[in-house]
Short mmCIF file of C-alpha atoms and ligand atoms in Angstrom, two decimals:
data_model
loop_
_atom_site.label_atom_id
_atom_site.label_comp_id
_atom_site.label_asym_id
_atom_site.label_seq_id
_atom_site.Cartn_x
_atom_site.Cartn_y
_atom_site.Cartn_z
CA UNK A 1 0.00 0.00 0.00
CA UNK A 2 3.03 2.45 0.89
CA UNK A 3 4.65 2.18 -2.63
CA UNK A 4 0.91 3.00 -4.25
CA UNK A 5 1.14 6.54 -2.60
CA UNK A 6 1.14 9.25 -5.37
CA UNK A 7 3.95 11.15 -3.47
CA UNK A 8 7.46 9.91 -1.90
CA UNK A 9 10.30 11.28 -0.91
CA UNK A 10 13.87 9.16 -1.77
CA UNK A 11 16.93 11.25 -0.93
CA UNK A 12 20.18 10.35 -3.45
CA UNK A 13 22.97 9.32 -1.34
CA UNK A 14 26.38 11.02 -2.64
CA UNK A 15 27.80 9.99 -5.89
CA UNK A 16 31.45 8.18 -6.09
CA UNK A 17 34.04 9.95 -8.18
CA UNK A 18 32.65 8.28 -11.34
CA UNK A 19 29.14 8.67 -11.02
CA UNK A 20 29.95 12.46 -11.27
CA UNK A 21 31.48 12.55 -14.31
CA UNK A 22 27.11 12.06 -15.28
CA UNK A 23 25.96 15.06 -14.95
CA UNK A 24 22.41 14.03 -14.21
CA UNK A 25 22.33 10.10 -13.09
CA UNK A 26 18.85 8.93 -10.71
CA UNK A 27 19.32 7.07 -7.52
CA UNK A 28 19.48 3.40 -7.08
CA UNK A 29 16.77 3.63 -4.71
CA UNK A 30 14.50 5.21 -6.70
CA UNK A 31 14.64 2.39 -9.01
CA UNK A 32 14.76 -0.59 -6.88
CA UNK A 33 11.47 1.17 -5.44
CA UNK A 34 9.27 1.01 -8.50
CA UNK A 35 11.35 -2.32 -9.85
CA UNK A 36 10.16 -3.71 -6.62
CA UNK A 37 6.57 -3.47 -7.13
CA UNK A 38 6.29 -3.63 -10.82
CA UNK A 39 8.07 -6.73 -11.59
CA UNK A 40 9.37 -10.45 -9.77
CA UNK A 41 12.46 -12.23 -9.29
CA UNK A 42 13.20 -12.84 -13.17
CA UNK A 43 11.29 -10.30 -14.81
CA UNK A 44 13.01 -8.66 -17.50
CA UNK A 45 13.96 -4.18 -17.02
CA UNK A 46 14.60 -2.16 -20.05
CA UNK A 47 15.97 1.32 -19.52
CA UNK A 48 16.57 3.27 -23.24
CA UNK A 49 18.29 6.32 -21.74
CA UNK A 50 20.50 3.93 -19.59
CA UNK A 51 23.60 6.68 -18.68
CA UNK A 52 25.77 5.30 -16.46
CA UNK A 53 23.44 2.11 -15.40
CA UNK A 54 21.68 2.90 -12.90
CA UNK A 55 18.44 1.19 -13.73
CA UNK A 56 20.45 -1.76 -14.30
CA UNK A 57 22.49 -1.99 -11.21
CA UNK A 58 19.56 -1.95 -9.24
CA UNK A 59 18.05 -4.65 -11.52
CA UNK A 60 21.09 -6.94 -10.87
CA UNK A 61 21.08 -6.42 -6.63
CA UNK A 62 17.43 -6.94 -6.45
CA UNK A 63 17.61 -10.28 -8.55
CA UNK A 64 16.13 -9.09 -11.62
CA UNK A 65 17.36 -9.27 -15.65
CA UNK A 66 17.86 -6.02 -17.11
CA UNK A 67 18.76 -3.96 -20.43
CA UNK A 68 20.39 -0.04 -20.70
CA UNK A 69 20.97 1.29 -23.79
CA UNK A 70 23.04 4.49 -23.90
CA UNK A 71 24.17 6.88 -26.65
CA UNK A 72 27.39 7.91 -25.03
CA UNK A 73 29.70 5.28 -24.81
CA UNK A 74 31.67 7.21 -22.06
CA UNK A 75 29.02 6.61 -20.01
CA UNK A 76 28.55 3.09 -20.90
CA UNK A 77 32.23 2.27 -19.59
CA UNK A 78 32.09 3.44 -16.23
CA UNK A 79 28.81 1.98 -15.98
CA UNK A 80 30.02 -1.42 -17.51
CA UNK A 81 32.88 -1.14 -14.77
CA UNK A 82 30.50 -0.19 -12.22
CA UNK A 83 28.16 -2.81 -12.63
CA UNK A 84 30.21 -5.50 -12.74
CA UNK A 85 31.87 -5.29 -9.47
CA UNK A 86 27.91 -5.56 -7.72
CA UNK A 87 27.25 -9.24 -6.86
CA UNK A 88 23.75 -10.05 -7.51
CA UNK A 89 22.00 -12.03 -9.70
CA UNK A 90 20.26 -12.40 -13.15
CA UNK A 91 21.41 -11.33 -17.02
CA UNK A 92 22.57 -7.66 -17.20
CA UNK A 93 23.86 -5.59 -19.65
CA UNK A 94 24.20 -2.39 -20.72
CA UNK A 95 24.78 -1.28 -24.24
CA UNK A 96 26.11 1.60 -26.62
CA UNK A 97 23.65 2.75 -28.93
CA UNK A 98 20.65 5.12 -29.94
CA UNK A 99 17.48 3.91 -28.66
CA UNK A 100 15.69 5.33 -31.75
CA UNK A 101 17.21 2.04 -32.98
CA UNK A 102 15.99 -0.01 -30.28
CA UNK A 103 14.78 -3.12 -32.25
CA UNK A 104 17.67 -3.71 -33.93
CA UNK A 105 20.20 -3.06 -30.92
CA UNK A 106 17.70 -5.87 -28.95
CA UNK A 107 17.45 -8.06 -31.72
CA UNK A 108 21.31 -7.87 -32.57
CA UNK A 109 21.81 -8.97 -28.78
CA UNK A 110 20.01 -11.69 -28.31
CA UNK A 111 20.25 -13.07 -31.25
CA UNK A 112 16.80 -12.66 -32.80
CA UNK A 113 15.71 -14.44 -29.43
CA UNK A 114 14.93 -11.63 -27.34
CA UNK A 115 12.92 -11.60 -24.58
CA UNK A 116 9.66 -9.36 -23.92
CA UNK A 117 10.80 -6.81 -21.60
CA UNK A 118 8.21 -6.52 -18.31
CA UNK A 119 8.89 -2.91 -17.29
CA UNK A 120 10.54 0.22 -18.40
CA UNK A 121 12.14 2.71 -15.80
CA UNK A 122 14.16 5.68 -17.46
CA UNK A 123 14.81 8.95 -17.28
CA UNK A 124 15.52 10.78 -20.67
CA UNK A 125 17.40 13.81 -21.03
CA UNK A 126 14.94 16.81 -19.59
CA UNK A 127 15.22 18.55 -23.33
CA UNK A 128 18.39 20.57 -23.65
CA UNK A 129 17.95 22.19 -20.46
CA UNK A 130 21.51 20.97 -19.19
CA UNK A 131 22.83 23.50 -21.81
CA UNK A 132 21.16 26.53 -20.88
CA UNK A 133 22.79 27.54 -17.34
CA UNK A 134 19.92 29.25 -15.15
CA UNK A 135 21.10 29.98 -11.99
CA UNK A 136 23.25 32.09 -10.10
CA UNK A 137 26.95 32.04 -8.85
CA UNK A 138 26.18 28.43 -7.06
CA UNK A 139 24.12 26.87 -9.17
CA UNK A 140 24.96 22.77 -9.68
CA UNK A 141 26.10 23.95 -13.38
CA UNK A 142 28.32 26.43 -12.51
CA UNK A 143 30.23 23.98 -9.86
CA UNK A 144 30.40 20.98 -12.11
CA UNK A 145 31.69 23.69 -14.91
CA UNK A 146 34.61 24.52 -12.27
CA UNK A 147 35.62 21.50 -11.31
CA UNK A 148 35.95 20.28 -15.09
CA UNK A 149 32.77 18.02 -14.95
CA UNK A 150 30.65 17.49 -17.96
CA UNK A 151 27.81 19.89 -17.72
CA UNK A 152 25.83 17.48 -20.86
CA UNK A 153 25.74 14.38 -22.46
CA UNK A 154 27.64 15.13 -25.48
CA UNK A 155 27.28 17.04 -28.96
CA UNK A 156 25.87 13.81 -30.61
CA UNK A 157 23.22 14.94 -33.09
CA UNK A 158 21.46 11.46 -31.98
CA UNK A 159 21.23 12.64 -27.80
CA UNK A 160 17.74 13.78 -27.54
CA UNK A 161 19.08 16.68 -24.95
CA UNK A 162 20.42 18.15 -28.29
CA UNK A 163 17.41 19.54 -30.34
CA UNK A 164 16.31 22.83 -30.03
CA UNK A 165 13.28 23.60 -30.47
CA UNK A 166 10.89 22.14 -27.70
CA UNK A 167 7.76 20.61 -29.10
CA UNK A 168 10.47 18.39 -31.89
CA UNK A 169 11.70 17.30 -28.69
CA UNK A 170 8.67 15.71 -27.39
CA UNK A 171 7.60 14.36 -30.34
CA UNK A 172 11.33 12.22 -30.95
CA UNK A 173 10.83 11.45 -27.34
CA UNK A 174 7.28 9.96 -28.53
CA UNK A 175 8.42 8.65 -31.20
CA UNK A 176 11.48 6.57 -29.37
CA UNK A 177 9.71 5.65 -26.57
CA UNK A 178 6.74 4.31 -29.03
CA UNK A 179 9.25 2.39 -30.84
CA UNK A 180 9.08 -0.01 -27.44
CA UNK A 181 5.70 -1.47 -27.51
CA UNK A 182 6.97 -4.38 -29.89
CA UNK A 183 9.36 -5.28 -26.93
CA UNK A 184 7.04 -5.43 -24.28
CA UNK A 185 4.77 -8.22 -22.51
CA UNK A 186 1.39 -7.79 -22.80
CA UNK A 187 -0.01 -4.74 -20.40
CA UNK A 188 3.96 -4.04 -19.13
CA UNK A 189 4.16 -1.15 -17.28
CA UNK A 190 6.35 1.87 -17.98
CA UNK A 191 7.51 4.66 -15.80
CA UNK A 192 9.54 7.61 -17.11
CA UNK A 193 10.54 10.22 -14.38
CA UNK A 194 11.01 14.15 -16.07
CA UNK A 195 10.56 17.57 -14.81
CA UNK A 196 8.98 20.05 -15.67
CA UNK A 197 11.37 23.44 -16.20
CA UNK A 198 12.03 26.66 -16.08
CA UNK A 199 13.66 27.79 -19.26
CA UNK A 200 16.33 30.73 -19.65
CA UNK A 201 13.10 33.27 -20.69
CA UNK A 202 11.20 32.43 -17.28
CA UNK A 203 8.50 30.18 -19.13
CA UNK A 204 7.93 26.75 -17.92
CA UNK A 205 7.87 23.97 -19.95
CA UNK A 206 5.78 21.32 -19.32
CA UNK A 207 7.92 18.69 -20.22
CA UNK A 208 6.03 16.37 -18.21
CA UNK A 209 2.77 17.27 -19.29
CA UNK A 210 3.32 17.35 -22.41
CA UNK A 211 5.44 14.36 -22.90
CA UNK A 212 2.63 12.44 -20.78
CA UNK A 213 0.01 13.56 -23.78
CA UNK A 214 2.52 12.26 -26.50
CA UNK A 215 3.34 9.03 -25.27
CA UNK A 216 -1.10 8.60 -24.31
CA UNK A 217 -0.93 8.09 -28.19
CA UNK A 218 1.20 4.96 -27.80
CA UNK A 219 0.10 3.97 -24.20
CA UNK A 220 -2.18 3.90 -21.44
CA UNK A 221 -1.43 6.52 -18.95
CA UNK A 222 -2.77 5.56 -15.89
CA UNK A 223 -0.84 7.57 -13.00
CA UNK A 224 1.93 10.35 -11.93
CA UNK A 225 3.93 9.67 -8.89
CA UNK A 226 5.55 12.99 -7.58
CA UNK A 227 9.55 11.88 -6.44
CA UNK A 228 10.57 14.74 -3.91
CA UNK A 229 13.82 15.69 -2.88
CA UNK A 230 14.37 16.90 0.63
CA UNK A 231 17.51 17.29 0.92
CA UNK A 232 18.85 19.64 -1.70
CA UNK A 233 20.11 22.90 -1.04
CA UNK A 234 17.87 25.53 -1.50
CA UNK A 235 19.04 28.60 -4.15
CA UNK A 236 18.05 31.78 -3.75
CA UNK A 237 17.64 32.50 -7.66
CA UNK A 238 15.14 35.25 -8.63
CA UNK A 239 14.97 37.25 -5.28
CA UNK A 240 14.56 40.17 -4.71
CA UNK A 241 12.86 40.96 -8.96
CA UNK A 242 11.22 37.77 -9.87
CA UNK A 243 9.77 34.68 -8.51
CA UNK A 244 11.48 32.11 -8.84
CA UNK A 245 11.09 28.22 -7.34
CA UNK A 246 13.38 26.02 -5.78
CA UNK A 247 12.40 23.10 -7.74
CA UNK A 248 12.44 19.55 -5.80
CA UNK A 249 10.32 17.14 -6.97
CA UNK A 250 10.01 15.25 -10.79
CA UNK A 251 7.29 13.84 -11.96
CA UNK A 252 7.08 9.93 -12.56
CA UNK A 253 4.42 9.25 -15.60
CA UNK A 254 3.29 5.49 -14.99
CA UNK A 255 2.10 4.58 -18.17
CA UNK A 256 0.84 0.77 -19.19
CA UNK A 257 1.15 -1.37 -22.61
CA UNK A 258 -2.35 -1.01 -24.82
CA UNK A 259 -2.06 -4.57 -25.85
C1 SAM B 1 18.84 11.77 -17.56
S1 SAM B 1 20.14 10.85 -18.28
C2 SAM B 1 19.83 9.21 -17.67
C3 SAM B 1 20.64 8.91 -16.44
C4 SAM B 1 20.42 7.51 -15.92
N1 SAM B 1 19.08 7.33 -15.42
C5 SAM B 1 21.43 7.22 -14.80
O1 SAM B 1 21.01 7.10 -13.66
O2 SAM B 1 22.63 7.19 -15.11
C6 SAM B 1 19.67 10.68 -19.97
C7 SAM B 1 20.64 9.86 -20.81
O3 SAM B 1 20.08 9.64 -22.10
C8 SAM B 1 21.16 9.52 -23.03
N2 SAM B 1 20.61 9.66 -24.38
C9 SAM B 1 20.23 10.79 -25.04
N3 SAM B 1 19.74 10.49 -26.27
C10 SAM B 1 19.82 9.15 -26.39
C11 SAM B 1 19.47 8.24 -27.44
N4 SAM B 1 18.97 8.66 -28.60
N5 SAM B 1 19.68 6.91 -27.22
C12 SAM B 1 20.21 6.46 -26.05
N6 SAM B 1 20.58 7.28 -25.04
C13 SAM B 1 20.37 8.60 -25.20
C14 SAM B 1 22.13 10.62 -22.58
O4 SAM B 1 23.44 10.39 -23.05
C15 SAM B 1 22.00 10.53 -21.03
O5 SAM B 1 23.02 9.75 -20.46
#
């Protein structure tokens, strides 16, 4: 009954050395919660906007098979590395490619004998917002920029945090994440966490609003789950001329298989 509430609040624990070099990874915990309920010992995990395996390292300590794909194949090393030092159990792997191509990467794997995947957990890039830097002196970009951290994924014209203008981004992200119904058992559940932001112009965008009325072309959308962060500094950004939020919490669209 606890994991049905439509709020929670998971706190990431600090990042090793090579978890920051990703500028934006999600928590272990925050997986294993939703992995937990969706899917049992055996069921198979896709994540298409893998990074550096987080989905996928959760998968393997909580006894479950899982797939990452990710573009950047920087990311896909120290993930590799990362990975295979857990022990825990089950097939997992994470792989270098663009999920736009998702078929053939899973098909190429296994051989043409792919299994259907069970559940999807994955968090794609939140449009091309880690290139526009919003804050002030301390904001999370600014630090990362002065300690020689990657501030985005990479200039690949294939990373969806790439394209410009905002509604082509939520239709590719449609389109990609569309491209996964073929993969899935029957009435498989999918959760994609986003967040809604503020761009450099002071307008929101809904990212998860509107991406949740893309992908209700493709799917059933049957819930949001609000992930809250309470322990993040807070930023005093806009004060004393305009209002602006310290934003905590991303949105977690639970959407199910048609078929
Ligand atoms: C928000 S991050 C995911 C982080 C991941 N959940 C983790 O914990 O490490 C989004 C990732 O999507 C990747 N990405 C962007 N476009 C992609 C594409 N077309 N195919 C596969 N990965 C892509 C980026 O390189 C980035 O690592």
């Amino acid at each position: 009954m606890k994991a049905t509430k439509s709020w929670f609040v998971v706190n990431p624990k600090a990042r090793t050395s090579t978890q920051m070099q990703h500028p934006a990874k999600f928590p272990e915990e925050l997986v294993k919660r939703f992995v937990d309920f969706f899917t049992k010992e055996g069921s198979w995990v896709l994540d298409p906007f893998a990074g550096v395996g987080s989905t996928v390292a959760a998968c393997k300590e909580i006894g479950r098979n899982s797939i990452g794909i990710e573009l950047a194949r920087e990311f896909v090393e120290i993930g590799s590395g990362a990975i295979n030092e857990i022990e825990g159990s089950g097939q997992h792997h994470l792989l270098q490619g663009d999920s736009m191509q998702v078929m053939e990467i899973i098909d190429k794997h296994f051989n043409g004998q792919a299994p259907r995947f069970d559940y999807v957990i994955t968090s794609p890039p939140y449009w091309n917002m880690l290139r526009k830097s919003r804050g002030g002196n301390d904001s999370v970009h600014k630090e990362r920029a002065k300690k020689g951290l990657k501030q985005h994924y990479g200039d690949a014209v294939e990373d969806l945090g790439n394209i410009e203008n905002f509604d082509e981004y939520i239709d590719s992200m449609g389109q990609l994440l569309g491209r996964l119904t073929p993969l899935l058992s029957d009435r498989a559940y999918l959760t994609i966490v986003v967040q809604n932001m503020r761009d450099i112009d002071g307008i929101l965008r809904p990212i998860a609003w509107d991406l949740a009325k893309r992908l209700s072309e493709d799917y059933d959308l049957r819930q949001e789950m609000i992930w809250c962060q309470d322990n993040k500094r807070l930023g005093c950004w806009g004060y004393p001329s305009t209002y602006v939020s310290n934003v905590h919490h991303h949105y977690c669209l639970i959407l199910q298989n048609r078929v």
